Short mmCIF file of C-alpha atoms in Angstrom, two decimals:
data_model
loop_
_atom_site.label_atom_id
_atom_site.label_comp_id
_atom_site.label_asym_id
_atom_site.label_seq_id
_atom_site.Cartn_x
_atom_site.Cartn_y
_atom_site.Cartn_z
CA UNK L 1 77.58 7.79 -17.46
CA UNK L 2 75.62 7.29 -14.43
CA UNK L 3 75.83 10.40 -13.41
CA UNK L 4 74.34 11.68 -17.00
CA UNK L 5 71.09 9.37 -16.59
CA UNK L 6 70.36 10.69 -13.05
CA UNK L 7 70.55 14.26 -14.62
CA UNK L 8 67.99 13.41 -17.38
CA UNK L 9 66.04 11.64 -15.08
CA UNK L 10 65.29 14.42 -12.96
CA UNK L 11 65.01 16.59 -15.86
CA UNK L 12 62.04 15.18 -17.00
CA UNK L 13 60.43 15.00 -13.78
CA UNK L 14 60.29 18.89 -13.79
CA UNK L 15 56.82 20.17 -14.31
CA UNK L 16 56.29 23.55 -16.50
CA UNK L 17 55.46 25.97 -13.47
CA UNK L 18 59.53 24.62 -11.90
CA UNK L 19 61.24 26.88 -15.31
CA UNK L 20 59.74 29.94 -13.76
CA UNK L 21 60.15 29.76 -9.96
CA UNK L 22 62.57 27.18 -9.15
CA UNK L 23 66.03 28.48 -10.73
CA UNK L 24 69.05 30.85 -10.90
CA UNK L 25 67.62 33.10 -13.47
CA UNK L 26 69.37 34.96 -15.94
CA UNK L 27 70.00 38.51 -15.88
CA UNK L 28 66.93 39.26 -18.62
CA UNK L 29 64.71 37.94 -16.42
CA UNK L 30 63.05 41.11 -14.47
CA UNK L 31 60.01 38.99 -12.61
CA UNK L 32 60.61 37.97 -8.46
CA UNK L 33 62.82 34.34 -9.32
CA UNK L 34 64.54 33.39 -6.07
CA UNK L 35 67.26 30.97 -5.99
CA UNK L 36 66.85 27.64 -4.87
CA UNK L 37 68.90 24.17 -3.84
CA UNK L 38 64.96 22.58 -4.33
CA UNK L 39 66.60 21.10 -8.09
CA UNK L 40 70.30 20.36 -8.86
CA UNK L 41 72.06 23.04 -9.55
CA UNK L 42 73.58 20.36 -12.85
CA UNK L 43 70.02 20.69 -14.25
CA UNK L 44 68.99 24.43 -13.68
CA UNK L 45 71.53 26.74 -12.53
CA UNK L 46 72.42 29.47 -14.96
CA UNK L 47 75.33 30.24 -13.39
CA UNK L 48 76.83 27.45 -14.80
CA UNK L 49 76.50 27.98 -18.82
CA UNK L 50 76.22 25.77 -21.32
CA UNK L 51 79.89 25.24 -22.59
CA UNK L 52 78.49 26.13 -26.53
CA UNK L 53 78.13 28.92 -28.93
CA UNK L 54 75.37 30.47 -29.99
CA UNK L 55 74.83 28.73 -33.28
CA UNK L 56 75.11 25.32 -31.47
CA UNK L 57 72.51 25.93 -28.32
CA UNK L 58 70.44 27.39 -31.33
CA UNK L 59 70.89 23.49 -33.07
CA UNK L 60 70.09 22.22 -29.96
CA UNK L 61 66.60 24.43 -30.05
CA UNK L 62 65.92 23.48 -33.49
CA UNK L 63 66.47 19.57 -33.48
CA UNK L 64 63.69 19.55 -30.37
CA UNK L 65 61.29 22.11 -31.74
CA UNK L 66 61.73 20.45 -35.37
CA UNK L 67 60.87 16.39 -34.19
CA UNK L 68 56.71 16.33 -33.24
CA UNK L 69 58.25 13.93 -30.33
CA UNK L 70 59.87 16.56 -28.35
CA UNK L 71 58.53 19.86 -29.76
CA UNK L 72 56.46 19.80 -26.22
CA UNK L 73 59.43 19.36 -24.27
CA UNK L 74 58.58 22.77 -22.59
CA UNK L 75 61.14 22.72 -20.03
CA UNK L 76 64.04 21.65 -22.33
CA UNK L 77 62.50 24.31 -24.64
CA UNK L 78 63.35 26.79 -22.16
CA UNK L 79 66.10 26.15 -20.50
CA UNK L 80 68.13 26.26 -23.90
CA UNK L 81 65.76 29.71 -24.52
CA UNK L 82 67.34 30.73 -21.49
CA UNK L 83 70.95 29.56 -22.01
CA UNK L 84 71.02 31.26 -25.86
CA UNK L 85 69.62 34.56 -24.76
CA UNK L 86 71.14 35.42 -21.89
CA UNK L 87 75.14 34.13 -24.40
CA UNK L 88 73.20 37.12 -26.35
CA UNK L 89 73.07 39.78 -24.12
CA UNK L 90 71.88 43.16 -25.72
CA UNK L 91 74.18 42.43 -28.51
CA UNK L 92 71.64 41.13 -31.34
CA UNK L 93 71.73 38.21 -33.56
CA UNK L 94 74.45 37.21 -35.43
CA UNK L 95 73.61 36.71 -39.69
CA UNK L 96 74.98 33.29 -39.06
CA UNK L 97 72.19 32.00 -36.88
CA UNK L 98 69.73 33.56 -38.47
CA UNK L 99 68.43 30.72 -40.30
CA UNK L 100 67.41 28.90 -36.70
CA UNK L 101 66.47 32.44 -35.52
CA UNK L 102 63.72 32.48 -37.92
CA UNK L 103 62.87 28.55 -36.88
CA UNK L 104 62.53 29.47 -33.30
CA UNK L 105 60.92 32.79 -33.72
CA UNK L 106 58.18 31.36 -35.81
CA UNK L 107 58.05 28.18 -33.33
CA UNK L 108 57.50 30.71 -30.59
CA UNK L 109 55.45 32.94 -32.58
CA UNK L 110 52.99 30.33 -33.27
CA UNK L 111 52.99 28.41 -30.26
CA UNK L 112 53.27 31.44 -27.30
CA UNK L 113 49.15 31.39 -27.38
CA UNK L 114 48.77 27.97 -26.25
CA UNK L 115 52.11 27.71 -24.08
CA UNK L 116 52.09 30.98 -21.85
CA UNK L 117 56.12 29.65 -20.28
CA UNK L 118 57.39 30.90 -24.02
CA UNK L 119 55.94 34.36 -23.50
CA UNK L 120 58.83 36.10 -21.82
CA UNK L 121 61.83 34.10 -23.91
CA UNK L 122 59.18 35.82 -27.32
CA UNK L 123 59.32 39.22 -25.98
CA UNK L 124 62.76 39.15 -25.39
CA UNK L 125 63.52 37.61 -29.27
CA UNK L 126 61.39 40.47 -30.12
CA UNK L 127 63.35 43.48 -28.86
CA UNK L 128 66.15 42.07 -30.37
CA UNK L 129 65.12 42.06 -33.67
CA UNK L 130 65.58 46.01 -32.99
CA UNK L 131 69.44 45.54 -33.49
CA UNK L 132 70.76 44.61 -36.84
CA UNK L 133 72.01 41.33 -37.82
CA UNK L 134 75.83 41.09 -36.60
CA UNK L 135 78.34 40.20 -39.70
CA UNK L 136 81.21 38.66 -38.73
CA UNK L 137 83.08 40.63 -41.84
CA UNK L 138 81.65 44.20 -43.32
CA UNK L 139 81.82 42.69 -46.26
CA UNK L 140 79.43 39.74 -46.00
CA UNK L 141 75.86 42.08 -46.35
CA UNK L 142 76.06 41.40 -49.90
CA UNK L 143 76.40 37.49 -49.35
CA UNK L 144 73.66 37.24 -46.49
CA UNK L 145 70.64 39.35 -48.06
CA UNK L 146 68.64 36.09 -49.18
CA UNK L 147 68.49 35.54 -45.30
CA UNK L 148 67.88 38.51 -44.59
CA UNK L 149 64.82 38.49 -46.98
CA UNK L 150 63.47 35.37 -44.95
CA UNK L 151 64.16 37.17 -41.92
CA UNK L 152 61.79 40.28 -43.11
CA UNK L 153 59.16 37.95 -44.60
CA UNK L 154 58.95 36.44 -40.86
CA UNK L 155 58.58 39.85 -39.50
CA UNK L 156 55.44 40.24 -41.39
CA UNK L 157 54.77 36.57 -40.57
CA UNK L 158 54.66 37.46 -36.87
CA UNK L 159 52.68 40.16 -37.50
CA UNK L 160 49.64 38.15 -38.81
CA UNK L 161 50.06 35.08 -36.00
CA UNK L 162 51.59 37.02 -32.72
CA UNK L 163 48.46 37.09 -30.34
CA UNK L 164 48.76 40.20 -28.86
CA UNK L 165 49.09 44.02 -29.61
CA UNK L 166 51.87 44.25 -27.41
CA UNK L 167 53.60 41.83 -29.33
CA UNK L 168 52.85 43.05 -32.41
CA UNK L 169 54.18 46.78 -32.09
CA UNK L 170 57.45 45.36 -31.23
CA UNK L 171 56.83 44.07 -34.93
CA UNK L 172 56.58 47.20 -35.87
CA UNK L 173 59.62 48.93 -33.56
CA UNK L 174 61.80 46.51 -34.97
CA UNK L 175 61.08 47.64 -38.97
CA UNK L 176 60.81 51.15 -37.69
CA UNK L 177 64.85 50.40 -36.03
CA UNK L 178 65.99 48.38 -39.20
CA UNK L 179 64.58 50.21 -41.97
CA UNK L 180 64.52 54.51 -41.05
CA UNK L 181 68.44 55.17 -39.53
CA UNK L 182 71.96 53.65 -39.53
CA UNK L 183 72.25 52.61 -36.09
CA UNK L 184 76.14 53.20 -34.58
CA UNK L 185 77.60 49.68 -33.27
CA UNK L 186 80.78 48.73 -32.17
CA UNK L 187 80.89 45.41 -34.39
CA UNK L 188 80.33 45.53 -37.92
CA UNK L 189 76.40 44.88 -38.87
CA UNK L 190 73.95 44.82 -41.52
CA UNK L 191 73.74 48.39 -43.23
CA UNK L 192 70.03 50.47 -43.97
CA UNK L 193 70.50 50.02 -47.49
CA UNK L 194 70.97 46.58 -47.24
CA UNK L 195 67.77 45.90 -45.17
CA UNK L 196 65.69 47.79 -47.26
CA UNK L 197 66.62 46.09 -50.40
CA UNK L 198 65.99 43.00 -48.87
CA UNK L 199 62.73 43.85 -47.25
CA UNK L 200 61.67 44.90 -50.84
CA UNK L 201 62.09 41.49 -52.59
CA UNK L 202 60.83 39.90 -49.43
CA UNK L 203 56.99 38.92 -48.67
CA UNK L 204 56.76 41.69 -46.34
CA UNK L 205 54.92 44.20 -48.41
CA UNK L 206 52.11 42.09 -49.63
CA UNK L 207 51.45 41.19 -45.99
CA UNK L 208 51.21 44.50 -44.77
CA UNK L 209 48.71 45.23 -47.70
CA UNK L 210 46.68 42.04 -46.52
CA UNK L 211 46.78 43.23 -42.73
CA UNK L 212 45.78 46.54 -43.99
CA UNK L 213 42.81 44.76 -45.76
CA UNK L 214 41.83 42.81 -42.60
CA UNK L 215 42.87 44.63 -40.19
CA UNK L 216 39.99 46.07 -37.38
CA UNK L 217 39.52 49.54 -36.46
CA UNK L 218 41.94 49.52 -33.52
CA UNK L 219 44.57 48.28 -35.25
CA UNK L 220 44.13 49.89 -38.82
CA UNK L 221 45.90 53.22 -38.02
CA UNK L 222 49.13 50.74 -37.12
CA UNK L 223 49.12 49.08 -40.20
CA UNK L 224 48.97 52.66 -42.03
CA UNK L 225 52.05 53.17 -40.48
CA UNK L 226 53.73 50.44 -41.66
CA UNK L 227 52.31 50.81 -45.30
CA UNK L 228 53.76 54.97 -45.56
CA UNK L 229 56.97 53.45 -43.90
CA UNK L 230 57.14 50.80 -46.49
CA UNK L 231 56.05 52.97 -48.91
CA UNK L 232 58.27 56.12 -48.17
CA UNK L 233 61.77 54.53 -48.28
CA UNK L 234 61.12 51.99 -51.57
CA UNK L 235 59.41 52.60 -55.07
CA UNK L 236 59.54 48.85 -55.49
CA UNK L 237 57.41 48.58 -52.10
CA UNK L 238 54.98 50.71 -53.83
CA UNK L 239 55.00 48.83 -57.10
CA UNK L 240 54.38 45.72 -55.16
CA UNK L 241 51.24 47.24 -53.31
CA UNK L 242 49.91 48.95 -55.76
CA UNK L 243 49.91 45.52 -57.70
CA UNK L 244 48.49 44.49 -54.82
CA UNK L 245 45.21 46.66 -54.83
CA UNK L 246 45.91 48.45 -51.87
CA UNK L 247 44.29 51.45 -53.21
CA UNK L 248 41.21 49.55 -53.47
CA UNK L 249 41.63 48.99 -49.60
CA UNK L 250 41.95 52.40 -48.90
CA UNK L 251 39.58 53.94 -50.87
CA UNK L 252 37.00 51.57 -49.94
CA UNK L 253 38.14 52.43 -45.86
CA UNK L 254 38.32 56.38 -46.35
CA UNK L 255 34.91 57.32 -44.68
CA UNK L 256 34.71 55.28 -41.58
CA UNK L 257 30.82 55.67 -40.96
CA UNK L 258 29.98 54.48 -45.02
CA UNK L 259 32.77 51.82 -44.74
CA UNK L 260 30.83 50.32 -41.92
CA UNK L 261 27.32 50.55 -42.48
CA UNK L 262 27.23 50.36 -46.32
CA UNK L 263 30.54 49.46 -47.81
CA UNK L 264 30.27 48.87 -51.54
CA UNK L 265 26.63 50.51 -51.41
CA UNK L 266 25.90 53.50 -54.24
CA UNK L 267 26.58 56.47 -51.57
CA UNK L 268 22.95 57.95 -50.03
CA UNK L 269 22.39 61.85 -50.19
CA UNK L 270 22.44 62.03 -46.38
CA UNK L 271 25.27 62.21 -43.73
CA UNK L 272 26.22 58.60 -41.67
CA UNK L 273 26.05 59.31 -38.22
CA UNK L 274 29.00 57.30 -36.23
CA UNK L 275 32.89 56.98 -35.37
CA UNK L 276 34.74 58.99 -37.52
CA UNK L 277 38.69 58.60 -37.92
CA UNK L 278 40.56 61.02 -36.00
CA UNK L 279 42.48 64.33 -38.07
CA UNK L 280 45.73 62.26 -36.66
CA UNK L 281 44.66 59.11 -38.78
CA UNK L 282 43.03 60.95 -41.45
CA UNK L 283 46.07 62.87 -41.70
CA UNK L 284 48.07 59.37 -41.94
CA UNK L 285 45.26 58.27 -44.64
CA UNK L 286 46.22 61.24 -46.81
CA UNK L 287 49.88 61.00 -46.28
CA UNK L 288 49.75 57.38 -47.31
CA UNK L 289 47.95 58.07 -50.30
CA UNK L 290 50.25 60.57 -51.46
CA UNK L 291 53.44 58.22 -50.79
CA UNK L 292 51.60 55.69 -53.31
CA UNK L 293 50.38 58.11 -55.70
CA UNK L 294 54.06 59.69 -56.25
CA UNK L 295 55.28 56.93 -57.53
CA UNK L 296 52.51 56.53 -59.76
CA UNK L 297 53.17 59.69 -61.23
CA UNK L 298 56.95 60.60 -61.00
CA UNK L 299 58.09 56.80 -61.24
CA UNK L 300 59.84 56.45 -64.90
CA UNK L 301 60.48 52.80 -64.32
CA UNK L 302 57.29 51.52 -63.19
CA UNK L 303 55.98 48.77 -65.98
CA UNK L 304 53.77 50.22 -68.30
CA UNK L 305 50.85 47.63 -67.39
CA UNK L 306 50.55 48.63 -63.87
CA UNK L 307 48.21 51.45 -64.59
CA UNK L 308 46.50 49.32 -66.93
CA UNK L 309 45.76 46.80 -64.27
CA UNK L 310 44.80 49.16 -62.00
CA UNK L 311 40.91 49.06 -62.61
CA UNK L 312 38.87 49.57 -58.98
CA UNK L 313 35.49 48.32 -58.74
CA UNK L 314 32.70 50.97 -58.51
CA UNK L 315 32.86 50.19 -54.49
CA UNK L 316 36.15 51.63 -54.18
CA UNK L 317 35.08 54.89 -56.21
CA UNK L 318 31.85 55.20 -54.04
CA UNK L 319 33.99 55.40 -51.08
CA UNK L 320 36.31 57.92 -52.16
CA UNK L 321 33.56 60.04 -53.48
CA UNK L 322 31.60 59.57 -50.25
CA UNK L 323 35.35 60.80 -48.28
CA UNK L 324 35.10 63.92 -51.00
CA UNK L 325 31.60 64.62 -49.93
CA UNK L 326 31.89 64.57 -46.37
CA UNK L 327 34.88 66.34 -46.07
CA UNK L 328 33.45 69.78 -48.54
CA UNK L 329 30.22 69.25 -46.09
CA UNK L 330 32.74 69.66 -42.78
CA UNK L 331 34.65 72.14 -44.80
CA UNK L 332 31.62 74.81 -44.00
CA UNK L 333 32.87 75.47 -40.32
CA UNK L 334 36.27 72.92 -40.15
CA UNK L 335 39.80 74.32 -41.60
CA UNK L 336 40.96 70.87 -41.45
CA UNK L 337 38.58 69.62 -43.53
CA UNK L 338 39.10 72.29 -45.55
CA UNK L 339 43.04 70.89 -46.29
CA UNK L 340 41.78 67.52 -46.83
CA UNK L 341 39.03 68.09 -49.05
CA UNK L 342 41.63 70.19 -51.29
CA UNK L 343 43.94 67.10 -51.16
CA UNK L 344 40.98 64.69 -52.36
CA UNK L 345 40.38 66.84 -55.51
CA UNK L 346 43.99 66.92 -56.31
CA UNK L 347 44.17 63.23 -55.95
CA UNK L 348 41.18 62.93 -58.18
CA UNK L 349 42.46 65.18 -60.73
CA UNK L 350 45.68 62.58 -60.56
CA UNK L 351 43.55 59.67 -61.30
CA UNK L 352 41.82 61.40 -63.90
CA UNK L 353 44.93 62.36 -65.76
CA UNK L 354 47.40 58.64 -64.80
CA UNK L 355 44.80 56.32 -64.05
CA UNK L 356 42.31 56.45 -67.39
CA UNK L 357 40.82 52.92 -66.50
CA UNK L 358 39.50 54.54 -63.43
CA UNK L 359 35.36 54.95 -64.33
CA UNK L 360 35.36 58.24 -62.38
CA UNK L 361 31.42 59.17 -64.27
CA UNK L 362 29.42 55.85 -63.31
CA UNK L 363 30.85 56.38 -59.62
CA UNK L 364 28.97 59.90 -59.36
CA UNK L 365 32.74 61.75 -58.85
CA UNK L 366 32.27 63.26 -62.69
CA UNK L 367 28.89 64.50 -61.21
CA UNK L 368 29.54 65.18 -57.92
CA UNK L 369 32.98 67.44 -59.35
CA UNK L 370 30.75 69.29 -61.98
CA UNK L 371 27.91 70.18 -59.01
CA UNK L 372 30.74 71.63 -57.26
CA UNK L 373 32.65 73.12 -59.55
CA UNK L 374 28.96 75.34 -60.54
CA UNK L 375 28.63 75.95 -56.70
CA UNK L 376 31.61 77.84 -56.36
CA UNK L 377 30.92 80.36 -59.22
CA UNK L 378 27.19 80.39 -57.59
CA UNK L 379 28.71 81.03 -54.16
CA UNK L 380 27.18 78.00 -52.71
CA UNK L 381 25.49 74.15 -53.01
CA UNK L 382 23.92 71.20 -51.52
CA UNK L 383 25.55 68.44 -49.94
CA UNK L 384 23.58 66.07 -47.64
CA UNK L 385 20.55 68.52 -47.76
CA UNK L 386 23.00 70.92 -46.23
CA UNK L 387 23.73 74.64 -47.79
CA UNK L 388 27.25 75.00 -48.10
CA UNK L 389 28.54 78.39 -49.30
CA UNK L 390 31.78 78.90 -50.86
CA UNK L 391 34.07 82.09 -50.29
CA UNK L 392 36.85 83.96 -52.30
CA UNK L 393 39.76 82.97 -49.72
CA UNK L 394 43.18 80.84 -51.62
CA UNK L 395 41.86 77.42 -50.42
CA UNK L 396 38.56 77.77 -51.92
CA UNK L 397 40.66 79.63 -55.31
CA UNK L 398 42.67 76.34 -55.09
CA UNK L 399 39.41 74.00 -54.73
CA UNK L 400 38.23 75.73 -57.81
CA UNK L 401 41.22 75.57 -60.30
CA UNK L 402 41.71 71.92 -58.96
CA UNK L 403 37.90 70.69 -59.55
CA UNK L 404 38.59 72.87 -63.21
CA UNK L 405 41.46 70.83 -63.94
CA UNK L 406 39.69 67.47 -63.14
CA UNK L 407 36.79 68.41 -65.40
CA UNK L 408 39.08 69.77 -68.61
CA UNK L 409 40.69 65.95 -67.99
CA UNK L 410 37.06 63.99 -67.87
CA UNK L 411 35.96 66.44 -71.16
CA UNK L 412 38.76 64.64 -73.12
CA UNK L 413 37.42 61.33 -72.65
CA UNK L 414 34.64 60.80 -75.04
CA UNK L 415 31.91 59.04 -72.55
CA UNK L 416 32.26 61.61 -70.59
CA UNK L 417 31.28 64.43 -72.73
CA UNK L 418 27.57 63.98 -72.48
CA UNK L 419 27.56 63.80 -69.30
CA UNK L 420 29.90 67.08 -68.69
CA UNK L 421 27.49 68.94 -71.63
CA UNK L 422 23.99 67.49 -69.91
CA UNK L 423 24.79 68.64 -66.19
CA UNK L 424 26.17 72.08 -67.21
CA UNK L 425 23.04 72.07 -69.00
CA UNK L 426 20.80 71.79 -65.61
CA UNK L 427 22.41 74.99 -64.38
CA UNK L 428 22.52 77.38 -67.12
#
């Protein structure tokens, strides 16, 4: 009994900077840690495990992170960081502990800013959420996938309060590893189909759509990713975004040079100078788009008020028309631009024929389409002050029929016959 008090006593004599360079380290720690007889070897040497599970060193973690009294017991923190990680190995979490997983990830997650000592244990949580949950039977997926939704609404959780983009993309890894492939293990684990069902019905895809929303110019390509993952492999994810408005988001983000200087601004006859999205992320952009807009069309069990609710505010129409503009303008001399602005008017003809609540005339697009549309029989029109001729080759056949299409849709809605009859009027 003496013996114990000693051992606490000099435990919490330790100072924070005595975890890192003062130990026998465990194997997962790469950085220089030299041995030492400086502290007993009873307090700090991981040679000498912890004679618990998993689960129980994880029990341990929670009861001090959980009471406000010892939650800045960094050193205890640690140690039992240490001790659970390195009884883990490369081998992943088991579904049994992840309910305190999710505690200490978030703890960590949420605390690594202010304490740097919890930095390496959270990068090393991280890459293991790479490897599927362990099961203990095959059978127990079905019984487990309410944790398992937790555990993906925490993913997304991290992603919003991890301080760093390193930190973050092993967010991303992790959902990438999960979600895309079966992975081959030796012990039985949580199957694809089983993670993507619960990362459907978890929180997950309404955080990526508020990240998207939020999210600065560095990071915004990364969150794309996540949204045509999310939105590739599940028609509910798509249901749930699209609910979401997170075509509103991209619309309104399309042109990079209007979306900064005069977002949810009528769109100026004159081309914005600035950064412009790379082909790579406007290429993402479109792909996204087209992920979402599938299910809108093809989807037979998507709830008949969802297009209903749909109804975008005139700044998310000005900056998809402003995208359409720039990209027939760069179309003159680009043959990039000359695939995207082909996919715009296809996705506008979409909206014009599954999206009726979509005001496509008082947003200029009814106009802007018509103008076009007369251009390419004249051989040529203005954009931006700028000439831009029109040619006879399949892309520019295809622009036409498209843009044809789109206006045989607008003629069928009744307030947009005048304006259809009054600009054909202006040309002939």
């Amino acid at each position: 009994m003496e013996e114990n008090k000693t051992i606490v006593h000099d435990l919490n004599k330790l100072e924070v900077k005595d975890v890192w360079k003062d130990f026998y380290c465990p194997k997962y720690v790469t950085h220089l840690c030299p041995k030492t007889d400086k502290l007993s070897k009873e307090i700090l040497d991981f040679y000498e495990q912890l004679k618990l599970d998993t689960n129980h060193i994880l029990q341990k973690l929670d009861k001090l992170i959980s009471d406000p009294i010892t939650s800045d017991s960094i050193v205890r923190i640690c140690r039992l960081l240490y001790d659970y990680l390195d009884k883990v190995g490369d081998d992943g979490y088991k579904v049994k502990d992840l309910p305190l997983v999710i505690k200490v990830l978030k703890f960590l997650g949420e605390n690594v800013k202010m304490v740097k000592e919890y930095e390496l244990h959270l990068d090393r949580m991280l890459e293991l959420c790479n490897v599927p949950p362990i099961l203990e039977k095959p059978s127990e997926s079905v019984i487990h996938i309410n944790i398992m939704e937790q555990y993906f609404t925490l993913l997304g959780h991290l992603l919003v309060v991890l301080p760093t983009k390193q930190q973050t993309l092993k967010i991303h890894r992790a959902l990438d590893s999960l979600l895309l492939k079966e992975q081959i293990r030796n012990v039985p684990t949580i199957k694809v189909e089983h993670c993507r069902k619960a990362m459907e019905n978890s929180r997950l895809p309404l955080t990526v759509t508020e990240l998207l929303q939020a999210s600065f110019l560095k990071m915004y390509p990364k969150i794309l990713e996540l949204v045509f993952l999310l939105s590739s492999i599940s028609h509910k994810c798509c249901y749930r975004m699209l609910e979401a408005n997170i075509l509103d988001v991209m619309f309104i983000r399309m042109d990079l040079p209007y979306a900064i200087q005069l977002q949810c601004t009528r769109p100026p006859d004159l081309l914005l100078d600035g950064e412009e999205y790379s082909d790579e992320t406007t290429l993402l952009i479109m792909n996204t788009l087209w992920s979402l807009m599938k299910f809108i069309i093809f989807s037979d069990n998507m709830p008949r008020n969802l297009k209903e609710n749909l109804k975008p505010t005139h700044c998310v129409l000005w900056g998809l028309c402003y995208a359409f503009k720039r990209q027939i303008c760069y179309s003159q001399y680009r043959k990039f631009s000359v695939k995207i602005r082909n996919e715009i008017a296809m996705i506008i003809l979409i909206i014009s024929i599954t999206l009726p609540s979509w005001n496509l005339v008082s947003s200029g697009i009814a106009d802007a389409v018509i103008k076009y549309l007369i251009g390419i029989e004249f051989g040529s029109t203005t954009i931006f002050s700028k000439v831009i001729k029109f040619g006879r080759t399949t892309d520019d056949l295809h622009f036409e029929k498209t843009l044809l299409l789109i206006v045989t849709h607008l003629a069928e809605v009744d307030a947009c016959i005048f304006v259809i009859t009054f600009s054909l009027s202006l040309f002939f």
